[in-house]
Amino acid sequence: MTILHEVAHIALKHFEVDYGTDLKELEAEAVAYIVGSVLGLSEENLSHSRGYIQGWFKGNEIPEKNAKAIMSKAQKILELG
């Protein structure tokens, strides 16, 4: 999951954007979670990932553009496989 998370930061170009760490971490872990789920990673890994997402999410709404970025980057990573 850590590798997927870091690949997601790269795919999302987080080194180029200037929004907060909370949203960057949420995006990267959400991408990692989706990819990990599709790849069949263990429930233990996925459970930890869900907790990490909720820790950064804090009950806030994910902006539409960020939700779209999460889905498109997860799909791109899976395609590159």
mmCIF file of C-alpha atoms in Angstrom:
data_model
loop_
_atom_site.group_PDB
_atom_site.id
_atom_site.type_symbol
_atom_site.label_atom_id
_atom_site.label_comp_id
_atom_site.label_asym_id
_atom_site.label_seq_id
_atom_site.Cartn_x
_atom_site.Cartn_y
_atom_site.Cartn_z
ATOM 1 C CA MET A 1 0.000 0.000 0.000
ATOM 2 C CA THR A 2 2.842 2.394 0.734
ATOM 3 C CA ILE A 3 4.218 1.996 -2.772
ATOM 4 C CA LEU A 4 0.756 2.509 -4.275
ATOM 5 C CA HIS A 5 0.302 5.604 -2.100
ATOM 6 C CA GLU A 6 3.604 7.124 -3.231
ATOM 7 C CA VAL A 7 2.926 6.266 -6.901
ATOM 8 C CA ALA A 8 -0.413 8.022 -6.502
ATOM 9 C CA HIS A 9 1.336 11.191 -5.238
ATOM 10 C CA ILE A 10 3.434 11.131 -8.407
ATOM 11 C CA ALA A 11 0.486 10.388 -10.708
ATOM 12 C CA LEU A 12 -1.534 13.172 -9.074
ATOM 13 C CA LYS A 13 1.432 15.551 -9.557
ATOM 14 C CA HIS A 14 1.291 16.642 -5.942
ATOM 15 C CA PHE A 15 4.713 18.242 -6.285
ATOM 16 C CA GLU A 16 3.093 20.766 -8.668
ATOM 17 C CA VAL A 17 -0.104 21.681 -6.775
ATOM 18 C CA ASP A 18 -0.450 24.104 -3.919
ATOM 19 C CA TYR A 19 -3.453 22.833 -1.975
ATOM 20 C CA GLY A 20 -3.192 21.460 1.545
ATOM 21 C CA THR A 21 -1.477 18.331 2.778
ATOM 22 C CA ASP A 22 -4.794 16.959 4.039
ATOM 23 C CA LEU A 23 -6.299 16.845 0.546
ATOM 24 C CA LYS A 24 -3.090 15.504 -1.012
ATOM 25 C CA GLU A 25 -2.911 12.669 1.521
ATOM 26 C CA LEU A 26 -6.613 11.907 1.096
ATOM 27 C CA GLU A 27 -6.253 11.742 -2.692
ATOM 28 C CA ALA A 28 -3.134 9.576 -2.625
ATOM 29 C CA GLU A 29 -4.547 7.092 -0.136
ATOM 30 C CA ALA A 30 -7.911 6.924 -1.913
ATOM 31 C CA VAL A 31 -6.123 6.051 -5.163
ATOM 32 C CA ALA A 32 -4.026 3.455 -3.319
ATOM 33 C CA TYR A 33 -7.177 2.002 -1.736
ATOM 34 C CA ILE A 34 -9.005 1.677 -5.062
ATOM 35 C CA VAL A 35 -6.005 0.124 -6.801
ATOM 36 C CA GLY A 36 -5.320 -2.175 -3.846
ATOM 37 C CA SER A 37 -8.945 -3.308 -3.793
ATOM 38 C CA VAL A 38 -8.931 -4.141 -7.489
ATOM 39 C CA LEU A 39 -5.635 -5.999 -7.113
ATOM 40 C CA GLY A 40 -7.063 -8.052 -4.247
ATOM 41 C CA LEU A 41 -4.815 -6.878 -1.417
ATOM 42 C CA SER A 42 -5.557 -8.229 2.054
ATOM 43 C CA GLU A 43 -8.396 -6.907 4.173
ATOM 44 C CA GLU A 44 -5.803 -5.931 6.791
ATOM 45 C CA ASN A 45 -4.103 -3.579 4.321
ATOM 46 C CA LEU A 46 -7.398 -2.196 3.090
ATOM 47 C CA SER A 47 -8.666 -1.663 6.636
ATOM 48 C CA HIS A 48 -5.553 0.326 7.533
ATOM 49 C CA SER A 49 -6.034 2.355 4.364
ATOM 50 C CA ARG A 50 -9.661 3.165 5.234
ATOM 51 C CA GLY A 51 -8.545 4.404 8.646
ATOM 52 C CA TYR A 52 -5.855 6.566 7.065
ATOM 53 C CA ILE A 53 -8.382 8.075 4.651
ATOM 54 C CA GLN A 54 -10.814 8.856 7.456
ATOM 55 C CA GLY A 55 -8.028 10.437 9.470
ATOM 56 C CA TRP A 56 -7.373 12.937 6.688
ATOM 57 C CA PHE A 57 -10.990 13.253 5.543
ATOM 58 C CA LYS A 58 -12.297 14.527 8.907
ATOM 59 C CA GLY A 59 -15.888 14.450 7.633
ATOM 60 C CA ASN A 60 -15.269 17.049 4.945
ATOM 61 C CA GLU A 61 -16.724 16.822 1.474
ATOM 62 C CA ILE A 62 -14.285 15.897 -1.284
ATOM 63 C CA PRO A 63 -14.430 18.566 -4.000
ATOM 64 C CA GLU A 64 -15.671 17.250 -7.342
ATOM 65 C CA LYS A 65 -12.395 17.973 -9.167
ATOM 66 C CA ASN A 66 -10.456 15.991 -6.564
ATOM 67 C CA ALA A 67 -12.892 13.075 -6.662
ATOM 68 C CA LYS A 68 -12.504 12.967 -10.447
ATOM 69 C CA ALA A 69 -8.716 13.056 -10.100
ATOM 70 C CA ILE A 70 -8.826 10.132 -7.657
ATOM 71 C CA MET A 71 -10.859 7.992 -10.028
ATOM 72 C CA SER A 72 -8.919 8.875 -13.172
ATOM 73 C CA LYS A 73 -5.504 8.277 -11.596
ATOM 74 C CA ALA A 74 -6.599 4.965 -10.079
ATOM 75 C CA GLN A 75 -7.778 3.869 -13.507
ATOM 76 C CA LYS A 76 -4.535 5.049 -15.131
ATOM 77 C CA ILE A 77 -2.365 3.162 -12.614
ATOM 78 C CA LEU A 78 -4.411 -0.006 -13.155
ATOM 79 C CA GLU A 79 -4.099 0.356 -16.919
ATOM 80 C CA LEU A 80 -0.326 0.702 -16.645
ATOM 81 C CA GLY A 81 -0.353 -2.330 -14.330
#
